[in-house]
PDB file of C-alpha atoms and ligand atoms in Angstrom:
ATOM      1  CA  MET B   1      -1.555  73.968 -33.195  1.00  0.00           C
ATOM      2  CA  ILE B   2      -0.600  70.640 -31.591  1.00  0.00           C
ATOM      3  CA  THR B   3       2.357  68.866 -33.182  1.00  0.00           C
ATOM      4  CA  LEU B   4       2.834  65.130 -32.572  1.00  0.00           C
ATOM      5  CA  ALA B   5       6.148  63.425 -33.472  1.00  0.00           C
ATOM      6  CA  LEU B   6       5.891  59.808 -34.662  1.00  0.00           C
ATOM      7  CA  SER B   7       8.231  57.360 -36.331  1.00  0.00           C
ATOM      8  CA  LYS B   8       7.214  55.387 -39.412  1.00  0.00           C
ATOM      9  CA  GLY B   9       6.354  51.711 -39.220  1.00  0.00           C
ATOM     10  CA  ARG B  10       5.009  49.884 -36.238  1.00  0.00           C
ATOM     11  CA  ILE B  11       4.614  52.860 -33.888  1.00  0.00           C
ATOM     12  CA  PHE B  12       2.819  54.877 -36.582  1.00  0.00           C
ATOM     13  CA  GLU B  13       0.464  52.000 -37.450  1.00  0.00           C
ATOM     14  CA  GLU B  14      -0.357  51.209 -33.823  1.00  0.00           C
ATOM     15  CA  THR B  15      -0.883  54.890 -32.970  1.00  0.00           C
ATOM     16  CA  LEU B  16      -3.562  55.386 -35.655  1.00  0.00           C
ATOM     17  CA  PRO B  17      -6.370  53.694 -33.627  1.00  0.00           C
ATOM     18  CA  LEU B  18      -5.440  55.806 -30.577  1.00  0.00           C
ATOM     19  CA  LEU B  19      -5.569  58.990 -32.650  1.00  0.00           C
ATOM     20  CA  ARG B  20      -8.902  57.887 -34.101  1.00  0.00           C
ATOM     21  CA  SER B  21     -10.265  57.529 -30.571  1.00  0.00           C
ATOM     22  CA  ALA B  22      -9.342  61.194 -30.057  1.00  0.00           C
ATOM     23  CA  GLY B  23     -11.190  62.058 -33.288  1.00  0.00           C
ATOM     24  CA  ILE B  24      -7.937  62.558 -35.212  1.00  0.00           C
ATOM     25  CA  GLU B  25      -7.412  61.004 -38.672  1.00  0.00           C
ATOM     26  CA  VAL B  26      -4.016  61.396 -40.354  1.00  0.00           C
ATOM     27  CA  LEU B  27      -4.691  62.403 -43.963  1.00  0.00           C
ATOM     28  CA  GLU B  28      -1.596  60.830 -45.575  1.00  0.00           C
ATOM     29  CA  ASP B  29       0.295  57.564 -45.346  1.00  0.00           C
ATOM     30  CA  PRO B  30       3.976  58.212 -44.502  1.00  0.00           C
ATOM     31  CA  GLU B  31       4.936  54.995 -46.346  1.00  0.00           C
ATOM     32  CA  LYS B  32       3.576  56.514 -49.571  1.00  0.00           C
ATOM     33  CA  SER B  33       4.248  60.208 -49.098  1.00  0.00           C
ATOM     34  CA  ARG B  34       7.618  61.938 -48.886  1.00  0.00           C
ATOM     35  CA  LYS B  35       6.125  64.679 -46.760  1.00  0.00           C
ATOM     36  CA  LEU B  36       7.562  64.993 -43.266  1.00  0.00           C
ATOM     37  CA  ILE B  37       4.674  67.036 -41.877  1.00  0.00           C
ATOM     38  CA  LEU B  38       1.315  65.320 -42.267  1.00  0.00           C
ATOM     39  CA  ALA B  39      -1.999  67.098 -41.923  1.00  0.00           C
ATOM     40  CA  THR B  40      -4.903  65.579 -40.014  1.00  0.00           C
ATOM     41  CA  ASN B  41      -8.660  66.077 -40.221  1.00  0.00           C
ATOM     42  CA  GLN B  42      -8.255  68.487 -37.286  1.00  0.00           C
ATOM     43  CA  PRO B  43      -6.859  71.777 -38.614  1.00  0.00           C
ATOM     44  CA  ASP B  44      -5.019  72.354 -35.321  1.00  0.00           C
ATOM     45  CA  VAL B  45      -3.288  68.932 -35.113  1.00  0.00           C
ATOM     46  CA  ARG B  46      -0.369  67.826 -37.311  1.00  0.00           C
ATOM     47  CA  VAL B  47       2.007  64.884 -37.290  1.00  0.00           C
ATOM     48  CA  LEU B  48       5.792  65.046 -37.794  1.00  0.00           C
ATOM     49  CA  VAL B  49       7.451  61.955 -39.254  1.00  0.00           C
ATOM     50  CA  VAL B  50      10.853  61.593 -37.558  1.00  0.00           C
ATOM     51  CA  ARG B  51      13.351  58.838 -36.877  1.00  0.00           C
ATOM     52  CA  ALA B  52      12.430  56.849 -33.737  1.00  0.00           C
ATOM     53  CA  THR B  53      15.585  57.896 -31.885  1.00  0.00           C
ATOM     54  CA  ASP B  54      14.918  61.576 -32.698  1.00  0.00           C
ATOM     55  CA  VAL B  55      11.433  61.676 -31.132  1.00  0.00           C
ATOM     56  CA  PRO B  56      12.674  62.570 -27.587  1.00  0.00           C
ATOM     57  CA  THR B  57      14.892  65.343 -29.013  1.00  0.00           C
ATOM     58  CA  TYR B  58      12.069  66.940 -31.037  1.00  0.00           C
ATOM     59  CA  VAL B  59       9.787  66.892 -28.002  1.00  0.00           C
ATOM     60  CA  GLN B  60      12.416  68.005 -25.489  1.00  0.00           C
ATOM     61  CA  TYR B  61      13.330  71.105 -27.504  1.00  0.00           C
ATOM     62  CA  GLY B  62       9.766  71.956 -28.505  1.00  0.00           C
ATOM     63  CA  GLY B  63       9.988  70.990 -32.199  1.00  0.00           C
ATOM     64  CA  ALA B  64       6.963  68.861 -31.328  1.00  0.00           C
ATOM     65  CA  ASP B  65       4.548  69.222 -28.408  1.00  0.00           C
ATOM     66  CA  MET B  66       4.104  65.484 -27.978  1.00  0.00           C
ATOM     67  CA  GLY B  67       5.640  62.290 -29.305  1.00  0.00           C
ATOM     68  CA  ILE B  68       5.419  58.532 -29.107  1.00  0.00           C
ATOM     69  CA  THR B  69       8.536  56.479 -28.623  1.00  0.00           C
ATOM     70  CA  GLY B  70       9.713  53.162 -27.195  1.00  0.00           C
ATOM     71  CA  LYS B  71      10.918  52.754 -23.628  1.00  0.00           C
ATOM     72  CA  ASP B  72      14.141  51.426 -25.209  1.00  0.00           C
ATOM     73  CA  THR B  73      14.726  54.779 -26.933  1.00  0.00           C
ATOM     74  CA  LEU B  74      13.932  56.754 -23.775  1.00  0.00           C
ATOM     75  CA  LEU B  75      16.330  54.661 -21.682  1.00  0.00           C
ATOM     76  CA  GLU B  76      19.077  54.742 -24.279  1.00  0.00           C
ATOM     77  CA  HIS B  77      18.835  58.373 -25.379  1.00  0.00           C
ATOM     78  CA  GLY B  78      17.545  59.937 -22.174  1.00  0.00           C
ATOM     79  CA  SER B  79      14.232  61.489 -21.272  1.00  0.00           C
ATOM     80  CA  ASP B  80      15.360  64.743 -19.647  1.00  0.00           C
ATOM     81  CA  GLY B  81      12.658  67.347 -19.405  1.00  0.00           C
ATOM     82  CA  LEU B  82       9.976  65.074 -20.851  1.00  0.00           C
ATOM     83  CA  TYR B  83       6.648  64.495 -19.146  1.00  0.00           C
ATOM     84  CA  GLN B  84       5.651  60.844 -19.604  1.00  0.00           C
ATOM     85  CA  PRO B  85       1.949  60.579 -18.776  1.00  0.00           C
ATOM     86  CA  LEU B  86       1.110  57.235 -20.400  1.00  0.00           C
ATOM     87  CA  ASP B  87       2.403  53.802 -21.255  1.00  0.00           C
ATOM     88  CA  LEU B  88       0.451  53.271 -24.488  1.00  0.00           C
ATOM     89  CA  GLN B  89       1.163  49.526 -24.431  1.00  0.00           C
ATOM     90  CA  ILE B  90       1.766  49.491 -28.188  1.00  0.00           C
ATOM     91  CA  ALA B  91       4.754  48.174 -30.163  1.00  0.00           C
ATOM     92  CA  ARG B  92       5.306  45.710 -27.328  1.00  0.00           C
ATOM     93  CA  CYS B  93       8.415  43.577 -27.343  1.00  0.00           C
ATOM     94  CA  ARG B  94      11.285  42.720 -25.018  1.00  0.00           C
ATOM     95  CA  ILE B  95      14.966  43.506 -24.926  1.00  0.00           C
ATOM     96  CA  SER B  96      17.042  40.381 -24.615  1.00  0.00           C
ATOM     97  CA  VAL B  97      20.495  38.889 -24.806  1.00  0.00           C
ATOM     98  CA  ALA B  98      20.907  36.325 -27.592  1.00  0.00           C
ATOM     99  CA  VAL B  99      23.797  34.109 -28.649  1.00  0.00           C
ATOM    100  CA  ARG B 100      24.519  31.507 -31.318  1.00  0.00           C
ATOM    101  CA  ALA B 101      22.757  28.253 -30.520  1.00  0.00           C
ATOM    102  CA  ASP B 102      26.180  26.557 -30.166  1.00  0.00           C
ATOM    103  CA  PHE B 103      27.616  29.150 -27.742  1.00  0.00           C
ATOM    104  CA  ASP B 104      27.628  28.075 -24.084  1.00  0.00           C
ATOM    105  CA  TYR B 105      26.583  31.379 -22.514  1.00  0.00           C
ATOM    106  CA  ALA B 106      26.021  29.978 -19.005  1.00  0.00           C
ATOM    107  CA  SER B 107      29.561  28.558 -18.836  1.00  0.00           C
ATOM    108  CA  ALA B 108      31.107  31.739 -20.255  1.00  0.00           C
ATOM    109  CA  VAL B 109      29.341  33.787 -17.553  1.00  0.00           C
ATOM    110  CA  ARG B 110      30.199  31.270 -14.796  1.00  0.00           C
ATOM    111  CA  GLN B 111      33.866  31.238 -15.771  1.00  0.00           C
ATOM    112  CA  GLY B 112      34.016  35.039 -15.757  1.00  0.00           C
ATOM    113  CA  SER B 113      34.993  35.230 -19.439  1.00  0.00           C
ATOM    114  CA  ARG B 114      35.000  38.650 -21.050  1.00  0.00           C
ATOM    115  CA  LEU B 115      32.079  38.701 -23.470  1.00  0.00           C
ATOM    116  CA  LYS B 116      31.973  40.647 -26.717  1.00  0.00           C
ATOM    117  CA  VAL B 117      28.469  42.087 -26.991  1.00  0.00           C
ATOM    118  CA  ALA B 118      27.193  43.843 -30.118  1.00  0.00           C
ATOM    119  CA  THR B 119      24.249  46.190 -29.708  1.00  0.00           C
ATOM    120  CA  LYS B 120      22.565  49.424 -30.595  1.00  0.00           C
ATOM    121  CA  TYR B 121      21.591  49.646 -26.893  1.00  0.00           C
ATOM    122  CA  VAL B 122      24.975  50.343 -25.348  1.00  0.00           C
ATOM    123  CA  ALA B 123      23.672  52.083 -22.195  1.00  0.00           C
ATOM    124  CA  ILE B 124      21.043  49.406 -21.453  1.00  0.00           C
ATOM    125  CA  ALA B 125      23.553  46.588 -22.099  1.00  0.00           C
ATOM    126  CA  ARG B 126      26.281  48.250 -19.988  1.00  0.00           C
ATOM    127  CA  GLU B 127      23.964  48.599 -17.011  1.00  0.00           C
ATOM    128  CA  PHE B 128      22.545  45.085 -17.338  1.00  0.00           C
ATOM    129  CA  PHE B 129      25.949  43.352 -17.453  1.00  0.00           C
ATOM    130  CA  ALA B 130      27.440  45.627 -14.771  1.00  0.00           C
ATOM    131  CA  ASN B 131      24.592  44.615 -12.409  1.00  0.00           C
ATOM    132  CA  LYS B 132      25.331  40.953 -13.130  1.00  0.00           C
ATOM    133  CA  GLY B 133      29.071  41.500 -12.594  1.00  0.00           C
ATOM    134  CA  VAL B 134      29.838  40.233 -16.110  1.00  0.00           C
ATOM    135  CA  HIS B 135      32.755  41.855 -17.944  1.00  0.00           C
ATOM    136  CA  VAL B 136      31.837  42.909 -21.462  1.00  0.00           C
ATOM    137  CA  ASP B 137      33.356  44.676 -24.429  1.00  0.00           C
ATOM    138  CA  LEU B 138      30.495  46.539 -26.067  1.00  0.00           C
ATOM    139  CA  ILE B 139      30.473  46.948 -29.835  1.00  0.00           C
ATOM    140  CA  LYS B 140      28.104  49.649 -31.071  1.00  0.00           C
ATOM    141  CA  LEU B 141      26.100  48.710 -34.170  1.00  0.00           C
ATOM    142  CA  TYR B 142      23.279  50.593 -35.873  1.00  0.00           C
ATOM    143  CA  GLY B 143      21.409  47.686 -37.449  1.00  0.00           C
ATOM    144  CA  SER B 144      21.259  43.934 -38.154  1.00  0.00           C
ATOM    145  CA  MET B 145      22.787  43.000 -34.827  1.00  0.00           C
ATOM    146  CA  GLU B 146      21.817  39.374 -35.469  1.00  0.00           C
ATOM    147  CA  LEU B 147      24.659  39.164 -37.959  1.00  0.00           C
ATOM    148  CA  ALA B 148      27.435  39.918 -35.454  1.00  0.00           C
ATOM    149  CA  PRO B 149      27.609  36.503 -33.671  1.00  0.00           C
ATOM    150  CA  LEU B 150      27.312  34.697 -37.013  1.00  0.00           C
ATOM    151  CA  VAL B 151      30.539  36.203 -38.360  1.00  0.00           C
ATOM    152  CA  GLY B 152      32.503  36.179 -35.089  1.00  0.00           C
ATOM    153  CA  LEU B 153      32.203  39.913 -34.459  1.00  0.00           C
ATOM    154  CA  ALA B 154      30.545  39.261 -31.087  1.00  0.00           C
ATOM    155  CA  ASP B 155      29.670  36.447 -28.656  1.00  0.00           C
ATOM    156  CA  ALA B 156      26.266  37.922 -27.889  1.00  0.00           C
ATOM    157  CA  ILE B 157      23.833  40.625 -28.930  1.00  0.00           C
ATOM    158  CA  VAL B 158      21.396  42.797 -27.005  1.00  0.00           C
ATOM    159  CA  ASP B 159      18.383  43.529 -29.191  1.00  0.00           C
ATOM    160  CA  LEU B 160      14.605  43.863 -29.332  1.00  0.00           C
ATOM    161  CA  VAL B 161      12.730  40.596 -29.719  1.00  0.00           C
ATOM    162  CA  SER B 162       9.071  40.357 -30.601  1.00  0.00           C
ATOM    163  CA  THR B 163       8.035  36.979 -32.050  1.00  0.00           C
ATOM    164  CA  GLY B 164      11.571  35.531 -31.889  1.00  0.00           C
ATOM    165  CA  ASN B 165      11.398  34.672 -35.601  1.00  0.00           C
ATOM    166  CA  THR B 166      14.418  36.779 -36.565  1.00  0.00           C
ATOM    167  CA  LEU B 167      16.567  35.065 -33.926  1.00  0.00           C
ATOM    168  CA  LYS B 168      15.350  31.640 -35.015  1.00  0.00           C
ATOM    169  CA  ALA B 169      15.998  32.349 -38.702  1.00  0.00           C
ATOM    170  CA  ASN B 170      19.591  33.217 -37.821  1.00  0.00           C
ATOM    171  CA  HIS B 171      20.202  30.253 -35.462  1.00  0.00           C
ATOM    172  CA  LEU B 172      20.349  32.465 -32.392  1.00  0.00           C
ATOM    173  CA  VAL B 173      18.772  31.765 -28.997  1.00  0.00           C
ATOM    174  CA  GLU B 174      17.553  34.115 -26.298  1.00  0.00           C
ATOM    175  CA  VAL B 175      19.498  33.597 -23.061  1.00  0.00           C
ATOM    176  CA  GLU B 176      18.454  36.600 -20.948  1.00  0.00           C
ATOM    177  CA  HIS B 177      15.298  38.687 -20.856  1.00  0.00           C
ATOM    178  CA  ILE B 178      16.469  42.161 -19.845  1.00  0.00           C
ATOM    179  CA  MET B 179      13.118  43.970 -19.772  1.00  0.00           C
ATOM    180  CA  ASP B 180       9.731  44.369 -21.414  1.00  0.00           C
ATOM    181  CA  ILE B 181       9.391  47.296 -23.801  1.00  0.00           C
ATOM    182  CA  SER B 182       6.381  49.277 -24.995  1.00  0.00           C
ATOM    183  CA  SER B 183       5.830  52.751 -26.380  1.00  0.00           C
ATOM    184  CA  ARG B 184       5.258  55.815 -24.217  1.00  0.00           C
ATOM    185  CA  LEU B 185       3.574  59.129 -24.817  1.00  0.00           C
ATOM    186  CA  VAL B 186       6.006  61.959 -24.098  1.00  0.00           C
ATOM    187  CA  VAL B 187       5.013  65.608 -23.772  1.00  0.00           C
ATOM    188  CA  ASN B 188       7.016  68.825 -23.769  1.00  0.00           C
ATOM    189  CA  GLN B 189       6.607  70.374 -20.313  1.00  0.00           C
ATOM    190  CA  ALA B 190       6.189  73.959 -21.532  1.00  0.00           C
ATOM    191  CA  ALA B 191       3.612  72.852 -24.125  1.00  0.00           C
ATOM    192  CA  LEU B 192       1.690  71.050 -21.396  1.00  0.00           C
ATOM    193  CA  LYS B 193       1.296  74.375 -19.559  1.00  0.00           C
ATOM    194  CA  LEU B 194       0.659  76.576 -22.600  1.00  0.00           C
ATOM    195  CA  LYS B 195      -1.659  74.210 -24.497  1.00  0.00           C
ATOM    196  CA  GLN B 196      -3.125  72.421 -21.526  1.00  0.00           C
ATOM    197  CA  ALA B 197      -6.703  71.875 -22.741  1.00  0.00           C
ATOM    198  CA  PRO B 198      -6.002  70.278 -26.164  1.00  0.00           C
ATOM    199  CA  ILE B 199      -3.086  68.206 -24.817  1.00  0.00           C
ATOM    200  CA  ARG B 200      -5.133  66.929 -21.852  1.00  0.00           C
ATOM    201  CA  ARG B 201      -7.962  66.050 -24.242  1.00  0.00           C
ATOM    202  CA  ILE B 202      -5.598  63.877 -26.319  1.00  0.00           C
ATOM    203  CA  ILE B 203      -4.035  62.242 -23.226  1.00  0.00           C
ATOM    204  CA  GLU B 204      -7.494  61.426 -21.842  1.00  0.00           C
ATOM    205  CA  ALA B 205      -8.718  59.990 -25.155  1.00  0.00           C
ATOM    206  CA  PHE B 206      -5.595  57.810 -25.417  1.00  0.00           C
ATOM    207  CA  ALA B 207      -5.968  56.640 -21.795  1.00  0.00           C
ATOM    208  CA  LYS B 208      -9.617  55.729 -22.389  1.00  0.00           C
ATOM    209  CA  ALA B 209      -8.771  53.850 -25.603  1.00  0.00           C
ATOM    210  CA  ILE B 210      -6.115  51.812 -23.742  1.00  0.00           C
ATOM    211  CA  ASP B 211      -8.537  51.037 -20.889  1.00  0.00           C
ATOM    212  CA  ASP B 212     -11.344  50.032 -23.280  1.00  0.00           C
ATOM    213  CA  CYS B 213      -8.949  47.879 -25.206  1.00  0.00           C
ATOM    214  CA  HIS B 214      -7.907  45.999 -22.062  1.00  0.00           C
ATOM    215  CA  SER B 215     -11.335  45.663 -20.514  1.00  0.00           C
ATOM    216  CA  GLU B 216     -12.681  44.169 -23.743  1.00  0.00           C
ATOM    217  CA  SER B 217      -9.626  41.858 -24.155  1.00  0.00           C
ATOM    218  CA  MET B 218      -9.427  43.092 -27.729  1.00  0.00           C
ATOM    219  CA  ASP B 219      -6.477  42.632 -30.026  1.00  0.00           C
ATOM    220  CA  CYS B 220      -5.243  46.170 -29.744  1.00  0.00           C
ATOM    221  CA  GLY B 221      -2.562  45.910 -32.356  1.00  0.00           C
ATOM    222  CA  SER B 222       0.286  44.828 -30.111  1.00  0.00           C
ATOM    223  CA  SER B 223       2.521  42.045 -31.230  1.00  0.00           C
ATOM    224  CA  PRO B 224       2.304  38.497 -29.905  1.00  0.00           C
ATOM    225  CA  GLN B 225       4.658  37.972 -26.975  1.00  0.00           C
TER     226      GLN B 225
HETATM  227  P1  AMP S 301      10.899  39.338 -34.254  1.00  0.00           P
HETATM  228  O1  AMP S 301      11.481  38.548 -35.407  1.00  0.00           O
HETATM  229  O2  AMP S 301       9.398  39.460 -34.340  1.00  0.00           O
HETATM  230  O3  AMP S 301      11.365  38.814 -32.909  1.00  0.00           O
HETATM  231  O4  AMP S 301      11.418  40.838 -34.389  1.00  0.00           O
HETATM  232  C1  AMP S 301      12.784  41.098 -34.189  1.00  0.00           C
HETATM  233  C2  AMP S 301      13.279  42.196 -35.095  1.00  0.00           C
HETATM  234  O5  AMP S 301      12.369  43.287 -35.139  1.00  0.00           O
HETATM  235  C3  AMP S 301      14.595  42.743 -34.547  1.00  0.00           C
HETATM  236  O6  AMP S 301      15.420  43.135 -35.626  1.00  0.00           O
HETATM  237  C4  AMP S 301      14.162  43.917 -33.722  1.00  0.00           C
HETATM  238  O7  AMP S 301      15.157  44.925 -33.667  1.00  0.00           O
HETATM  239  C5  AMP S 301      12.885  44.394 -34.417  1.00  0.00           C
HETATM  240  N1  AMP S 301      11.827  44.772 -33.469  1.00  0.00           N
HETATM  241  C6  AMP S 301      11.046  43.931 -32.769  1.00  0.00           C
HETATM  242  N2  AMP S 301      10.147  44.596 -32.021  1.00  0.00           N
HETATM  243  C7  AMP S 301      10.353  45.902 -32.273  1.00  0.00           C
HETATM  244  C8  AMP S 301       9.738  47.122 -31.813  1.00  0.00           C
HETATM  245  N3  AMP S 301       8.743  47.138 -30.935  1.00  0.00           N
HETATM  246  N4  AMP S 301      10.233  48.288 -32.282  1.00  0.00           N
HETATM  247  C9  AMP S 301      11.252  48.294 -33.173  1.00  0.00           C
HETATM  248  N5  AMP S 301      11.869  47.180 -33.632  1.00  0.00           N
HETATM  249  C10 AMP S 301      11.422  46.005 -33.205  1.00  0.00           C
END
């Protein structure tokens, strides 16, 4: 049995074509079903539906053999003991610093002001501002970071940006592009040894699907940048 951990939403949707290329069809829609273990058309492949930030943990401890998760999650929550054979180039976005349109970020940084930064990505934000030599007070949030500068909780946020529409709708502007983000395939190292043939077959099918997608300049389901 091969167990693949996925999170609902964008990663799940964008993984379906890759699974299809490996001959795997998921038999239920996690948005409609309350089941957490989904069967596939392959009796020896199943999908676990887990929270995005839990994917590395399930794979690291062998609750799943493989998983798909964003680079943001791997950087923030660690990737110890995980084999990362492929950048799947799905769920693409960037991690950026944004502020209210009326906040003079450049002057605040130049003057060495201490910035209040709200984010779910405390480790990524700490490293980014430390490298720039900017002093920050980090405020950990779990969602709707865009709200924090609007109510004076923070001067800036560090968050994922895809189209930029959410920032725009909340009168925020992007002032720093920290890094590009996409989703990675992660594999449990023991599973890779014990179940080498079926895992390699899936990795190779995914790699071929990504290559085909790029060589044909197809819209492969990734978001507009
Ligand atoms: P957008 O309005 O398209 O820029 O999307 C921004 C919102 O979607 C923010 O709340 C982000 O946290 C979230 N978001 C954007 N891209 C991703 C992604 N690849 N994975 C998870 N959340 C994302």
